[in-house]
XYZ file of C-alpha atoms in Angstrom:
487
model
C -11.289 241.065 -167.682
C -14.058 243.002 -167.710
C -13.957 246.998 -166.815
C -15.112 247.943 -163.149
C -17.455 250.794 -163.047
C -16.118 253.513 -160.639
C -17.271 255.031 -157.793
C -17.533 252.967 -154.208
C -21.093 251.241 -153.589
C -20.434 249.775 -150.151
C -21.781 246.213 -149.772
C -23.891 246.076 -146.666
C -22.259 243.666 -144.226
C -23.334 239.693 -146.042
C -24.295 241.370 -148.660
C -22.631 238.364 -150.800
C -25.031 238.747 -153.687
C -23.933 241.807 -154.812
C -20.234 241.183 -154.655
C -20.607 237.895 -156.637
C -22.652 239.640 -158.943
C -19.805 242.824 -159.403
C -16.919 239.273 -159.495
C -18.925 237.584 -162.118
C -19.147 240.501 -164.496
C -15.264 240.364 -164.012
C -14.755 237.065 -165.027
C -13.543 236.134 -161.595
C -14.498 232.610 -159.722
C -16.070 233.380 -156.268
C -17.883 231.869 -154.076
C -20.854 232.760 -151.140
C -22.310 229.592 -149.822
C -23.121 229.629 -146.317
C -20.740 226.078 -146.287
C -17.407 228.083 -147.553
C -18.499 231.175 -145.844
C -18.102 228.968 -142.607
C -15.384 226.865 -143.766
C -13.038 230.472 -144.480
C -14.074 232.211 -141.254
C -11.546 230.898 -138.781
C -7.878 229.884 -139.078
C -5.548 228.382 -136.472
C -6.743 231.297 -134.332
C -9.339 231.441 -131.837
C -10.889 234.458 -134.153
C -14.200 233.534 -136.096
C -15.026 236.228 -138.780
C -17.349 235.341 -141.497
C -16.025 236.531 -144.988
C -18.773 237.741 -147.744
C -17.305 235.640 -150.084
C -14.264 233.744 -151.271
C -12.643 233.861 -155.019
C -9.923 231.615 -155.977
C -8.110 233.471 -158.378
C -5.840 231.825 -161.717
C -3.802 234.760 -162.632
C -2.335 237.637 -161.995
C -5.458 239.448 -163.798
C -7.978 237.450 -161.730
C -6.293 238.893 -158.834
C -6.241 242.609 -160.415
C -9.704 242.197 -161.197
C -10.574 240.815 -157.729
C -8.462 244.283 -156.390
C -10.688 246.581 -158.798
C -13.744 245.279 -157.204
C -13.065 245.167 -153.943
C -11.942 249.433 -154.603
C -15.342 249.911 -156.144
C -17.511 248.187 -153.973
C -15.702 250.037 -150.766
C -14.908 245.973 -149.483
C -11.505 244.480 -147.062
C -9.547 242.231 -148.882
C -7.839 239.340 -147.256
C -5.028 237.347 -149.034
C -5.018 233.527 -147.422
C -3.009 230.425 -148.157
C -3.192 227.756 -146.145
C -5.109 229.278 -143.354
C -2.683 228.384 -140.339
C -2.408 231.761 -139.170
C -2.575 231.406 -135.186
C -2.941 235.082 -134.918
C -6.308 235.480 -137.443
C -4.232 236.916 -140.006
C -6.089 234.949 -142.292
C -9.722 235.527 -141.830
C -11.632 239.107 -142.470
C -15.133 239.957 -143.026
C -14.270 240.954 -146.998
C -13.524 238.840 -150.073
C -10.531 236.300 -148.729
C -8.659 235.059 -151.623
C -7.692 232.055 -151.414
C -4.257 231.216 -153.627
C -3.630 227.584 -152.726
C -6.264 226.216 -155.417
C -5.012 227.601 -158.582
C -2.050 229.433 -157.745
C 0.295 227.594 -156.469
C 3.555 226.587 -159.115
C 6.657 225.880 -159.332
C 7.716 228.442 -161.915
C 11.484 227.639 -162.174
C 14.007 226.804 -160.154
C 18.106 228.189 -161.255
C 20.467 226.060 -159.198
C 22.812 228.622 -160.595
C 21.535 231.479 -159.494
C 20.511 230.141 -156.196
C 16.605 231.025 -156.930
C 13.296 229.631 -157.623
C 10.387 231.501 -158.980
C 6.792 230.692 -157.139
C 3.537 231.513 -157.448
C 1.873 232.424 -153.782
C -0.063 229.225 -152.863
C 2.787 226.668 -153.458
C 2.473 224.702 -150.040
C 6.040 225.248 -148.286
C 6.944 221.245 -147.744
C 6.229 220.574 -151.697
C 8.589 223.183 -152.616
C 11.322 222.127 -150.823
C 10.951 218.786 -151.838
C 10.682 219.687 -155.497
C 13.522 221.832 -155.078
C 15.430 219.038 -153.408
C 14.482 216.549 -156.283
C 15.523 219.051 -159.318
C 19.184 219.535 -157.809
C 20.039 215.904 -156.925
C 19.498 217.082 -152.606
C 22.315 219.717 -153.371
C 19.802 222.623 -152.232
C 16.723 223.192 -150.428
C 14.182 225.996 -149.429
C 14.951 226.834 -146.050
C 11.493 228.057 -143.788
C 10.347 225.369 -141.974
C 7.785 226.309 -139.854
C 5.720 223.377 -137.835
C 2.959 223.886 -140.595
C 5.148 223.374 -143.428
C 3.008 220.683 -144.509
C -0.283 223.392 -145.286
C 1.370 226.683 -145.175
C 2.560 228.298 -148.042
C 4.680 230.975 -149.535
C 2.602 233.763 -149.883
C 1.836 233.242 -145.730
C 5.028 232.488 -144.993
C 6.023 236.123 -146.665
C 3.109 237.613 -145.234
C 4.498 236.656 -141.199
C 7.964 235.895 -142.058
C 7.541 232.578 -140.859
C 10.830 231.316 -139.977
C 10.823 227.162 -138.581
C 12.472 224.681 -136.532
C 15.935 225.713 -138.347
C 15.827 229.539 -138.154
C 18.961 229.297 -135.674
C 20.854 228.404 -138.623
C 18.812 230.172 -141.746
C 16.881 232.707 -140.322
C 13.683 233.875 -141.147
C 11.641 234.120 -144.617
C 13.035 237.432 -145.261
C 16.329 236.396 -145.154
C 15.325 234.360 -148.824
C 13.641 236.934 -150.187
C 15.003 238.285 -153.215
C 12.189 239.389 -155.251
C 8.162 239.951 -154.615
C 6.075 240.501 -157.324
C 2.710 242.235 -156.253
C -0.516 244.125 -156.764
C -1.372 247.364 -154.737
C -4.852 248.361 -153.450
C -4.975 250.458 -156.457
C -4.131 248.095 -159.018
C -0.309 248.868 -159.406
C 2.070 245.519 -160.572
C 4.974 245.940 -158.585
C 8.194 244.182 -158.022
C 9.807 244.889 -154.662
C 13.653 243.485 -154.975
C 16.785 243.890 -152.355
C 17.700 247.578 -153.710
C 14.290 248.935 -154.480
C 11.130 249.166 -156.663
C 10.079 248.672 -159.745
C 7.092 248.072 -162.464
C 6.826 244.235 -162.772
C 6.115 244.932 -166.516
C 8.437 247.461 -167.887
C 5.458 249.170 -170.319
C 3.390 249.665 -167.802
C 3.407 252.819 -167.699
C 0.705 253.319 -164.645
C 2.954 251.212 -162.482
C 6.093 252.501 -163.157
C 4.918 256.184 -161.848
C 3.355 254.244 -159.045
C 6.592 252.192 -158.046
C 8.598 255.842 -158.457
C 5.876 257.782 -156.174
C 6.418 254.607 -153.552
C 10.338 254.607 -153.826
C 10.160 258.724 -153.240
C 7.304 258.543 -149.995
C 9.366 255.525 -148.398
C 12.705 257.550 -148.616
C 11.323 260.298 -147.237
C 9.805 258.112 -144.236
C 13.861 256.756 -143.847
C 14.998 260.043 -143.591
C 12.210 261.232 -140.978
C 12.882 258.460 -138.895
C 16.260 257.959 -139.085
C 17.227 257.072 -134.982
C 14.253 255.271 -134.351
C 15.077 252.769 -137.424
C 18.657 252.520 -136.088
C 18.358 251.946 -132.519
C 14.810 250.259 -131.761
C 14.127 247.988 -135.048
C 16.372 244.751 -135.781
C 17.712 244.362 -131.939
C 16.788 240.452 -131.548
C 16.858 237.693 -133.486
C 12.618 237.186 -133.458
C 11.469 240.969 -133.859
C 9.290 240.239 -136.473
C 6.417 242.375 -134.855
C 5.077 245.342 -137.251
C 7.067 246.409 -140.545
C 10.804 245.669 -141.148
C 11.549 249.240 -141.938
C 14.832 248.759 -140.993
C 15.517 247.099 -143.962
C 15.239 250.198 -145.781
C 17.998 251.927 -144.292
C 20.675 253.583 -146.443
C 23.234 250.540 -145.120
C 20.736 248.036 -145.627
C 20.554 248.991 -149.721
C 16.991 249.956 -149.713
C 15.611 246.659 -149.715
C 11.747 246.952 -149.691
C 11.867 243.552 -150.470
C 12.624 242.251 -147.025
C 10.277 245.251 -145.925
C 7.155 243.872 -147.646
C 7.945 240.313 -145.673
C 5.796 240.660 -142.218
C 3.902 243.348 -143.480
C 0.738 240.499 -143.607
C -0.999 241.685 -146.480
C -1.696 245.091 -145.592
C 0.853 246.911 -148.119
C -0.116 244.751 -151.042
C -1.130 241.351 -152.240
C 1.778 238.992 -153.210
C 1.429 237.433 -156.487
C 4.547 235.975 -156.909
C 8.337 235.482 -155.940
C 12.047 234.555 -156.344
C 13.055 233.058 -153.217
C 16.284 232.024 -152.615
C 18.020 228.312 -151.801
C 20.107 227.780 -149.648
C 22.412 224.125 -149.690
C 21.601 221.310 -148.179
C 24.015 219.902 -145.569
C 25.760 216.267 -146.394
C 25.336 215.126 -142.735
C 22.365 215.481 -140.107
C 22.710 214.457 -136.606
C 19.774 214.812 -133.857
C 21.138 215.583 -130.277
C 17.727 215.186 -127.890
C 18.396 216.412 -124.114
C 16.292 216.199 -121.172
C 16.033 218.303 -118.708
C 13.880 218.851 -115.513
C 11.683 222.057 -116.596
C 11.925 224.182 -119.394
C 13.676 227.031 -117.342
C 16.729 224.730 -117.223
C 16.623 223.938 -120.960
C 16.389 227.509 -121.358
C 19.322 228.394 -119.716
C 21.483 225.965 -121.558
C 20.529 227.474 -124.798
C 23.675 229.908 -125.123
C 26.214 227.062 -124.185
C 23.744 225.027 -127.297
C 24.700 228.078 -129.397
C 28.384 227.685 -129.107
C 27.835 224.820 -131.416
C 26.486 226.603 -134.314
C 23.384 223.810 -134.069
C 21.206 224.029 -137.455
C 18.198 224.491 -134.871
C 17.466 224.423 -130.808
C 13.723 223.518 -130.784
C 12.071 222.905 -127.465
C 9.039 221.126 -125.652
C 7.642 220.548 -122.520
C 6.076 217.002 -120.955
C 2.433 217.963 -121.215
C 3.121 217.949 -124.898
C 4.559 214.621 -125.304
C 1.977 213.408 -122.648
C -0.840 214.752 -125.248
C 0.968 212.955 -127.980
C 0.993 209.585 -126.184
C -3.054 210.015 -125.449
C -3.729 210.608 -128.540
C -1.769 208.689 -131.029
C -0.815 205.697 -128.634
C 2.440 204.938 -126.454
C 4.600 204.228 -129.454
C 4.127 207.653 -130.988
C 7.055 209.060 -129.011
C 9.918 206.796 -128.755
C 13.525 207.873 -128.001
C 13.117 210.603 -125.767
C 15.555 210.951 -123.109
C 14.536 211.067 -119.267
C 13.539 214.335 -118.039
C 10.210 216.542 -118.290
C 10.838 219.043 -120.991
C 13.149 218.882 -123.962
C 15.328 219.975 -126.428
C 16.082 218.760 -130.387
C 18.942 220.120 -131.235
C 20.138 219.470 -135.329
C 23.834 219.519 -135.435
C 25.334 219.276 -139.249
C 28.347 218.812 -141.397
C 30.297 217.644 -144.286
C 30.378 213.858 -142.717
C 29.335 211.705 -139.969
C 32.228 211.149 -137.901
C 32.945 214.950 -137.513
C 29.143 215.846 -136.226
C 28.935 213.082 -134.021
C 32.269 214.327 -132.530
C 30.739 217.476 -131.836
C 27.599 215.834 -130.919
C 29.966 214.562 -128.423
C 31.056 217.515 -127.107
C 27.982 219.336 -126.866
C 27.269 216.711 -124.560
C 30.046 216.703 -122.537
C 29.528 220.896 -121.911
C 25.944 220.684 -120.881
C 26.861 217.827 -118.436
C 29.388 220.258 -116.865
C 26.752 223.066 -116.709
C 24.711 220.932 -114.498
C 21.269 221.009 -115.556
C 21.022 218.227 -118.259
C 19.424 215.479 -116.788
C 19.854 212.712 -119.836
C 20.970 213.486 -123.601
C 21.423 211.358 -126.534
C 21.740 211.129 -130.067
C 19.447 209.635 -132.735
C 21.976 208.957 -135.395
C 18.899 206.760 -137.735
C 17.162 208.629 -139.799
C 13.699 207.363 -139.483
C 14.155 207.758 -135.210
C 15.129 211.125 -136.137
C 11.990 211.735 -138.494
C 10.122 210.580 -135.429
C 11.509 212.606 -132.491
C 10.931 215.840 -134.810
C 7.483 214.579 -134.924
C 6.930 215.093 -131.456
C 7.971 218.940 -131.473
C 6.051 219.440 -135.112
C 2.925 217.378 -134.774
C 2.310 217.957 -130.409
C 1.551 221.493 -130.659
C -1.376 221.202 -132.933
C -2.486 217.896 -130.627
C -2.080 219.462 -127.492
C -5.528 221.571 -127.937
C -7.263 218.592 -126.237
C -4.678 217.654 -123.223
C -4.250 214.427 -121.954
C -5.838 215.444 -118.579
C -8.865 216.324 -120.442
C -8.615 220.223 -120.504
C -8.121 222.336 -123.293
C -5.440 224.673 -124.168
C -5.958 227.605 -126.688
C -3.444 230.005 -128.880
C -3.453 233.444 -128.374
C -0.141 234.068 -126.907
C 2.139 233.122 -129.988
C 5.978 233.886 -130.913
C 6.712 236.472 -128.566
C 10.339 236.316 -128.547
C 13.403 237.566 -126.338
C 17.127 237.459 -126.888
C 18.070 233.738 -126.542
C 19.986 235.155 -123.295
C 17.467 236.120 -121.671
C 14.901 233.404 -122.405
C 15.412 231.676 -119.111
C 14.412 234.166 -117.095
C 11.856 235.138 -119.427
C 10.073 232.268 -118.886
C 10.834 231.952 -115.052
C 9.008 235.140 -114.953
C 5.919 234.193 -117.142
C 5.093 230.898 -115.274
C 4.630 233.097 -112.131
C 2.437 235.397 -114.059
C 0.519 231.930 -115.623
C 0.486 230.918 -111.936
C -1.418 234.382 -110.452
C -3.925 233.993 -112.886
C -4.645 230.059 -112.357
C -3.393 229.133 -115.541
C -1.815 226.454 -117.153
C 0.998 227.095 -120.215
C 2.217 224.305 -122.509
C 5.090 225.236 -123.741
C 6.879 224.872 -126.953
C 9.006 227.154 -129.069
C 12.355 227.949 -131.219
C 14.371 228.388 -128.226
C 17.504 228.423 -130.090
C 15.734 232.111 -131.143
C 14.258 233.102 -128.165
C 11.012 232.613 -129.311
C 8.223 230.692 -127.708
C 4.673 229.446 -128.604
C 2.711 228.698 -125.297
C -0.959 227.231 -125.185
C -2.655 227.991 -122.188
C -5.921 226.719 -120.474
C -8.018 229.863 -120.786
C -11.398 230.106 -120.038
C -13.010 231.913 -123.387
C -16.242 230.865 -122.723
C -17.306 232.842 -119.414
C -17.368 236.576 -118.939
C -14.686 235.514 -116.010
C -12.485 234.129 -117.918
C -12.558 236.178 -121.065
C -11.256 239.080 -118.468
C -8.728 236.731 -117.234
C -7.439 236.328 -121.051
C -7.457 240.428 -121.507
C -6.267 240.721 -118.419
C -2.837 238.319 -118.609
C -2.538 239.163 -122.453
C -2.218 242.551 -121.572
C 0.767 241.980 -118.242
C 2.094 238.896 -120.435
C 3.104 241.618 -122.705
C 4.237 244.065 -120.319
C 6.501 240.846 -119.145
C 7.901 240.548 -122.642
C 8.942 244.324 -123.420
C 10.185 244.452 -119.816
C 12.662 241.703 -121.021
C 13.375 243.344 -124.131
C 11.193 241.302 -126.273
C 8.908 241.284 -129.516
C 5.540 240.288 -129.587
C 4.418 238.859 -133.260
C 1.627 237.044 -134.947
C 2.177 233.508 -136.416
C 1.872 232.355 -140.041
């Protein structure tokens, strides 16, 4: 890797040319076409921002090299994997590096130790599988978020992406236990559940550096002591800003679980050990119907009682999207009713979850707001009902009554207790401002993804956006809520 000449030289906004010029000395692959240009400049968001350029680095040293230039040259550096940010988390108007070409192994997995060692742009559905094929379906990696199929570890760290069965395994920073990465100043670092260290033990630059970090972030602890305590960690979805609770004294230091969330903005992952977790002998779908999403909502903490694997939730305009679009037969199964639940109940054996399956069933029809439940013992109608919650979100950008919905209110989350009223509240808010949410979201968590039929391309209706954005949030903190970005 070639030497970067210091002192900044700040690339004039475009100025691609120069920056691939600075790259190629490096040895580093990049590329400025006006095709990728366009093809990185948006994510799942409704953000377009043109990068200068985007390098697809092979190692550790491309991405050290990539670092050094972007330090010289005075550029913004944006780590992306599979681009399905929803919040533009993955788009900049700097070099984007993009991990899931090159970067993206299974190092090793140790059933034994309960770990596997990745590289960044490992796609999230591959590893589980592979992890699932190297120990016989014994273990898997938990995260499942709807975009498992394209998003991958080094987003999922960067949000702390968490999936349809976070009720039961929580978020990515729950199987964390090591990040390896590179800071803005070239520093290999290794962030692990007790602290910090040099990822390479005679590097002698990066060992001050990890020492310097370990001393500021104590210090930061010890300044902010209450604040840690009483407002950080208070629901099960605050995932919004830094974990810094996580580096409380009775939390063991861990700055790994701090660096999860922190979206690329305290250093670039270059690798981790993430941990497995095992992989329950019997599944069992329970699918309940109710007459709005309110009422599912408020059945959620008698749901809970259960200790379901995951409470994921829908509303009709959603499956009515998937019907349009993919033909009648592409939702099959669901019980009567106009918004929905998929609950995942699990055990050691088939009798015993059906049994409780059973008498889930039996309480909700006591509370008095299920209007039809059943459950999908077959694995394949299982596979397909989850299809409806995982695949009708991305669909439901072109409704079936021909209008179109848009992201931009994502994963803002309240205590599952509270999620009723929650969104009792927010459909009168959606209501004064003539709009329309679909509604869909970990409700076993509290935590809701709604696309709504703004108006983004009048004046009017960009005002209408700021305007509810900015009470919709209001709404959420009122109700003790977070407010995050999605992977």
């Amino acid at each position: 890797m070639a030497d970067i000449a210091a002192g900044p030289t700040t690339l004039r906004q475009g100025d691609s040319e120069a920056l691939l010029q600075v790259l190629a000395e490096a040895g580093i692959p990049a590329d400025a076409s006006p095709r990728r240009r366009a093809e990185y400049s948006y994510d799942a968001s409704n953000y377009r921002v043109e990068p200068v350029a985007v390098a697809f680095p092979r190692t550790v040293d491309d991405v050290l090299g990539a670092v050094a230039v972007c330090q010289a040259t005075v550029t913004p550096l944006i780590a992306r994997g599979g681009g399905t940010s929803m919040a533009g988390n993955a788009v900049g108007p700097g070099l984007v590096l993009d991990f899931s070409r090159n970067m993206n192994r299974v190092r090793a997995i140790d059933e034994v130790r309960g770990t596997i060692d990745v590289e960044p742009g490992v796609v999230l559905s591959d590893l589980s599988r592979e992890v699932e094929r190297a120990t016989g379906g014994r273990c898997t990696f938990a995260p499942d978020p709807s975009s498992k199929n394209r998003a991958t570890v080094g987003g999922a760290i960067g949000n702390d992406a968490c999936g349809n069965h976070s009720v039961r395994y929580g978020r990515t920073s729950d199987h964390v236990a090591e990040i390896d990465l590179v800071t803005s100043d070239g520093a290999r670092l290794t962030a692990t559940e007790t602290g910090m260290r040099a990822t390479d033990s005679v590097d002698s630059f990066s060992a001050v550096r990890a020492d310097e970090l370990v001393e500021s972030l104590t210090e930061l602890v010890q300044e902010h002591l209450r604040a840690l305590r009483l407002e950080l960690g208070r629901i099960p979805r605050q995932v919004s800003g830094y974990h810094l609770e996580n580096l409380l004294p009775e939390r063991k230091f861990n700055i790994a679980r701090a660096v999860v969330g922190s979206e690329g903005t305290w250093a670039v992952v270059v690798g981790a050990r993430m941990k497995l977790v095992p992989k329950p002998a019997s599944a069992l779908l329970v699918c309940l119907g109710y007459r709005d999403v309110v009422d599912a909502a408020r059945d959620v903490p008698t749901i809970l009682e259960f200790s379901p694997a995951a409470v994921e939730g829908t509303d009709e305009a959603i499956v009515a999207t998937m019907r349009h679009r993919r033909g009648p037969d592409s939702v099959l199964g669901l019980p009567d009713g106009q918004a929905w639940l998929f609950v995942d109940l699990d055990g050691d054996d088939p009798a015993s979850v059906s049994a409780q399956a059973d008498r889930l069933l039996d309480r909700l029809g006591e509370n008095g707001r299920l209007v039809q439940g059943r459950k999908a013992a077959d694995p394949a109608e299982r596979a397909s009902l989850w299809r409806v919650r995982e695949d009708g979100a991305g669909l439901s950008s072109r409704l079936a009554s021909g209008g179109e919905s848009w992201p931009g209110w994502e994963d803002a989350a309240v205590a599952p207790e509270r999620l009723a009223d929650y969104l009792a509240d927010l459909r009168e808010l959606l209501a004064a401002h003539e709009l329309t949410g679909v509604m869909y979201g970990h409700f076993g968590a509290g935590c809701m993804h709604i696309r709504i039929t703004y108006d983004l391309r009048s004046e009017r209706g960009r005002a209408v956006f700021r305007e509810f954005t900015r009470q919709a949030a209001e709404l959420v903190v009122r109700h003790g809520g977070s407010l995050s970005g999605e992977h």
